Amino acid sequence: MIERSLLSFFTYMCGYLLLIEWLLPLPEVSSTGYISLFIAVTGFFFLIVFLDFPAWITLPTIGGIILLILHLLFYEETFLSLPWWQVFFEDIFHHLGHMITGTWQETSHSFQSLIFLLLLAMMSYLLYFWIVYAKRILFFFICTVIFIGVLDTFFDYDGSWAMIRVTIIGFLLLLLLQWSRLTSYFPVFDQKKALTRWLVVSVAILGTAIFVASLLPKSGPTWEDPVPYVQEFLGIEDPHRFLKNNEVRRVGYGDDDTQLGGGFEQDDRLVFTAVADREVRYWRGESKNVYTGQGWETNTPLELVQESNLYQSHVEAKRNEVDMYVEKEMRYDFVFYDGSLEQFRVPDEKAEVSIDNYTGKAYKHRNGEPFIAHYYETVSASPVLFEEELRESSEVDPAHIEEYFLQLPEHLSPEVEALAQSLTENEETRYDKVRAIESYFHSPIFTYETENVPVPEEDEDYVEQFLFDTMRGYCDNFSTSMVVLLRSIDIPARWVKGFTSGEKVGSEEGRIVYEVTNGNAHSWVEVYFPSVGWVPFEPTKGFSPESYPSIETEEKEEEEKQEDEIEEMVEEETEGRDNQSSQKVTSWVQLLLFIMPLLLIGILYKYRIPIYKKYLQYRYNRIDDDMKFVKAYLALMTLFKMAGHNRRKSETFREFAKRMDQEYETNDMSLITEQYEQIYYGNKRPSPLSEEIQKSWENIIKRIKS
Amino acid sequence: MFHTSTSLKNAIKQVEQVVVGKREAIELSFTALLAKGHVLLEDVPGVGKTMMVRAIARSIGAEFKRIQFTPDLLPSDVTGVSIYNQKTEQFEFRPGPVMSNVVLADEINRTSPKTQSALLEALEEGNVTIDGETRPLQSFFFVMATQNPIEYGGTYPLPEAQLDRFLMKLKLGYPSYEEELEVLERVRMNHPIEHVEEVLTIEEILTMQQQVREVYIDDSLKQYIVDIVTATRNHKDVYVGVSPRGSIALMRAAQAHSFLKGRDYIIPDDVKYLAPYVLTHRIHLHPHVELQDHSQEKIIDDILSATKVPVSSSKMVKRG
């Protein structure tokens, strides 16, 4: 029998606080949003579970809350309408598959939230079992401490205060639960006094310990940054190797492109954050020039220069200053840049870049050693290109371009060239041909897909497989195929890898802030125009080829204006949407704030009987004179009324007492009623009152059902 | 007080040996007796009315007389008569049965109103007038009158005003199946009335009657009594309600009942319990209501379940 008392409510709420400590760091170590909403919802779960309604009330309520939260966060359809359910179930069934195969990164936010909410609901049950039923918390307490410790050590989360909070809550819980376990074994007569003593002593010890601990000097951390230490310990010296081990089946920026194909896992780990003056199209890493039939290699000579020369010097360009914040665990010794890299600077360091003239890869180094900088500033040139300029470009390529950028594998099927010819037969200029081939990849016959992309057999060509067989794939398929098609009609092209611009997360003093994750890793195509330089093209379906800001038509002024307007509109729209969702959340927080007091009142109401019982026991712990007895007796009548035993007004106390004695199988009520009658109807003042009266009175209080 | 109630309980036990399963009626009879009241038993013949009265008389060591009321019974047959003694040449008073301690007036509704009123005068006044001379009755005088249910033929219903003279009206009713078996077993050899012991004396009873008057009644309970009585007067189905004599009767009965239960104060339960016995024969319904099977008992019940019982008052809490 579980006695649901104030004590168990209090301990259960302490359990809630412990669980909250698991939720609080989530936004800092993962991309979890709306954490306050989750915390509030968890609070709801805890209350609902604690109120211990029958399952047919509890479960639908929890289910309803989960659906409501999902609706508020993700769905546009009318809540619980037919289309809403359709979307909901499609979402679930689609992502259940991902869950079973373990490809978590593929699942949508809504599905993850659903699972997360279910997990929270289960945790509230589990903690209820632990705290209220089993009265044990040590395991969960230790887990929480370890969790905070790990987060504090390996992530950017400062867990000092969390640790203090957890310690206080945890020990408080331990001693309260220990108390309720002890009292269930050994009944204590004066519960209140004993609990007070228990609490005072324990809290004093705990308080002293924490106070002294906070005053004592502490030695510095043994590990400045444990990550390299762990790497060293595991024998992983080369950070790149460490990285490579990690990236085997993950999307991201890697070095090895000799074997393309196969599906990949999504990975939303942040790679770097960039603050740029202007819009960025790509973060360029490097290009590769040799297509082996399976993947890409490089055979260009190493020719290091100080400034990248993607474009001819006469091309008009806009300067773009970028501040890069690279994540700690991302250890690249080269620079990602937008357009053509002109300057590189690491504050307070004598660091430089050397740019490979052929691949455009910009190595960072310091004192001749490769250098991994986590913060640096670049200045690059975003070219302003005009379609006419590209159309009019000379088509006579220099020898070194022809040497390295027209290579094709020997066994390549003539079908490829035939396709390229048929796509470009109506086009005259190189630019139009390139556009024609690019738009071919955006036609409906191709599908963008990251899973179920086969790795070509040994004797099978990666491009042929994609172009003529599967027609499904992701950026590597599209970009490699485009390069091969271009080269088959003698247009020099190369394969470029890097990142897309990433997600615009805001602005900082008029500059744009981009967050780039592993999922933004991308590859595209650069085509050589002798009088311009290397111009990027975007064949991958789903990535807009048109939005490249640097290729403009003649009527650029007007267009710019329009574009600005459109941009503004787009911006407004996105802003509006952001506002809307944040308003939604705020109004929900307000609603929660409104509901909480109601809920509190509800709880007080639900527990009014135990609360009133406790009060009576406290108030009338010694009934020593007749007037006190009369008050105690009348209060008991009130308690009976609260417990649903109504006395009809024509019913005498004696009749009522008899009825209650039958109900609770005692005769205590009749006994004390007789005493009352003596005082009231008999006009007597018996003193002292017999001890039996006190005992009977307390016995009834205990027995009255809550 | 303790002693008294024990001996009373003993007396009740003695009577119970004779009348099986009628403890309530016996207790009520003793209540009436202690309140100096008289009882009207309304029941069919043969359910043990006479036996009960005889047993009560015996248990308290009282003189018992029985008057069988018949249509030709004269008042003097009840009260007694002065006859001329030729030897002494004087009128000699021959006391009637009413001059006894305990009187059973059997089938009181079968005699003429004249004779009835002779008895009823005795009930109320405590004395009788014979040949213009008023003669006191015994200091302990208790009458139990029986009455066949009204619908029996050849009866003279008691006048409404005279019903008022009885403190309460009781019904014995038939015994239950098991009780009747027990009755048969008890009378198999000889009648148990022979074994009734005298556990009280008339003097003790007289003292108790005096003590009953001292039983405390709280003002709130006086109000309760008046509330109930007033309600009978205001009830829509009632033609004549309970008189103030009824209020007094209810209070007296409650006092006696408290005393019987060993208390020296009245509780509302006494009043509530006694009200049907004390009040039903004091109200008279509208003729059309009587036809609709609305009995007096039901009306009293209705009134009791609508009247608020005094259970607490602010004065009490302040008093401390």
XYZ file of N, CA and C in Angstrom, chain A residues 625-627 630-631 634 647-655 674 676-685, chain B residues 216 218 220-221 263-269 272 304-313 316-317 319-320:
156
model
N -9.058 19.715 27.205
C -10.229 20.237 27.928
C -11.460 20.104 27.057
N -12.594 20.278 27.666
C -13.822 19.934 26.966
C -14.077 20.828 25.762
N -13.678 22.091 25.846
C -13.933 22.978 24.717
C -13.064 22.608 23.523
N -14.711 19.733 21.998
C -15.860 20.087 21.166
C -15.382 20.546 19.791
N -14.348 21.375 19.799
C -13.827 21.864 18.511
C -13.272 20.714 17.687
N -16.154 18.702 16.304
C -16.831 19.354 15.180
C -15.930 19.351 13.938
N -23.952 14.131 6.799
C -24.962 13.908 7.828
C -26.188 14.680 7.401
N -27.305 13.959 7.322
C -28.543 14.689 7.012
C -28.848 15.594 8.190
N -29.505 16.704 7.923
C -29.691 17.658 9.023
C -30.655 17.121 10.066
N -31.471 16.139 9.648
C -32.392 15.571 10.640
C -31.766 14.374 11.351
N -30.506 14.098 11.003
C -29.841 12.953 11.612
C -29.101 13.408 12.867
N -29.263 12.691 13.943
C -28.554 13.095 15.151
C -27.114 12.613 15.047
N -26.263 13.198 15.864
C -24.853 12.794 15.838
C -24.712 11.317 16.177
N -25.588 10.875 17.088
C -25.478 9.485 17.513
C -25.793 8.546 16.347
N -26.846 8.888 15.605
C -27.200 8.061 14.448
C -26.065 8.069 13.420
N -20.700 10.128 22.416
C -21.293 10.127 23.741
C -20.669 11.236 24.600
N -19.376 13.909 23.495
C -19.859 15.193 22.977
C -21.258 15.495 23.515
N -22.104 14.470 23.464
C -23.481 14.651 23.952
C -23.474 15.109 25.408
N -22.570 14.466 26.153
C -22.506 14.816 27.577
C -22.205 16.307 27.753
N -21.303 16.804 26.914
C -20.918 18.204 27.034
C -22.010 19.118 26.501
N -22.549 18.744 25.360
C -23.475 19.656 24.709
C -24.867 19.563 25.314
N -25.446 18.337 25.308
C -26.828 18.217 25.772
C -26.875 18.096 27.287
N -25.804 17.561 27.859
C -25.815 17.349 29.302
C -25.286 18.537 30.072
N -24.717 19.505 29.320
C -24.204 20.707 29.951
C -23.180 20.373 31.045
N -22.300 19.424 30.726
C -21.309 19.003 31.716
C -19.923 19.366 31.224
N -19.014 19.497 32.157
C -17.632 19.814 31.789
C -16.715 18.769 32.382
N -31.913 16.594 32.972
C -31.662 17.901 32.358
C -32.056 17.902 30.888
N -31.548 20.382 27.580
C -30.911 21.585 27.049
C -31.942 22.421 26.300
N -31.726 23.833 23.574
C -31.792 23.516 22.142
C -32.742 22.339 21.911
N -32.813 21.435 22.897
C -33.699 20.288 22.715
C -35.148 20.659 22.997
N -28.856 8.051 31.772
C -28.327 9.403 31.572
C -29.098 10.393 32.424
N -28.496 11.490 32.789
C -29.270 12.519 33.479
C -29.433 13.733 32.583
N -29.359 13.515 31.310
C -29.659 14.583 30.344
C -30.271 13.955 29.102
N -31.066 14.781 28.438
C -31.739 14.285 27.232
C -30.836 14.520 26.026
N -30.828 13.553 25.121
C -30.160 13.804 23.842
C -31.230 13.792 22.747
N -30.945 14.377 21.616
C -31.999 14.467 20.595
C -32.516 13.097 20.176
N -31.659 12.098 20.321
C -32.099 10.761 19.934
C -33.299 10.312 20.755
N -36.288 12.034 19.282
C -36.585 11.540 17.949
C -37.174 10.131 18.021
N -40.189 14.328 11.258
C -38.898 14.101 11.919
C -37.746 14.177 10.915
N -37.972 13.670 9.711
C -36.848 13.697 8.767
C -36.713 15.055 8.104
N -37.624 15.966 8.439
C -37.473 17.315 7.895
C -37.039 18.319 8.951
N -37.087 17.903 10.202
C -36.746 18.845 11.266
C -35.263 18.772 11.577
N -34.657 19.942 11.673
C -33.223 20.018 11.899
C -32.895 19.669 13.352
N -31.960 18.768 13.500
C -31.560 18.367 14.845
C -30.535 19.363 15.368
N -30.701 19.857 16.587
C -29.666 20.759 17.110
C -28.441 19.925 17.494
N -27.298 20.185 16.838
C -26.114 19.380 17.134
C -24.959 20.219 17.658
N -25.003 21.506 17.365
C -23.914 22.331 17.870
C -24.393 23.760 17.847
N -23.769 24.582 18.602
C -24.142 25.986 18.523
C -22.913 26.815 18.843
N -21.529 27.205 22.428
C -20.668 26.200 23.039
C -19.204 26.500 22.832
N -18.913 26.843 21.590
C -17.513 27.052 21.274
C -16.998 28.286 22.005
N -18.089 29.338 24.823
C -18.100 29.142 26.263
C -16.691 28.846 26.793
N -15.954 28.087 26.049
C -14.618 27.722 26.514
C -13.698 28.912 26.431
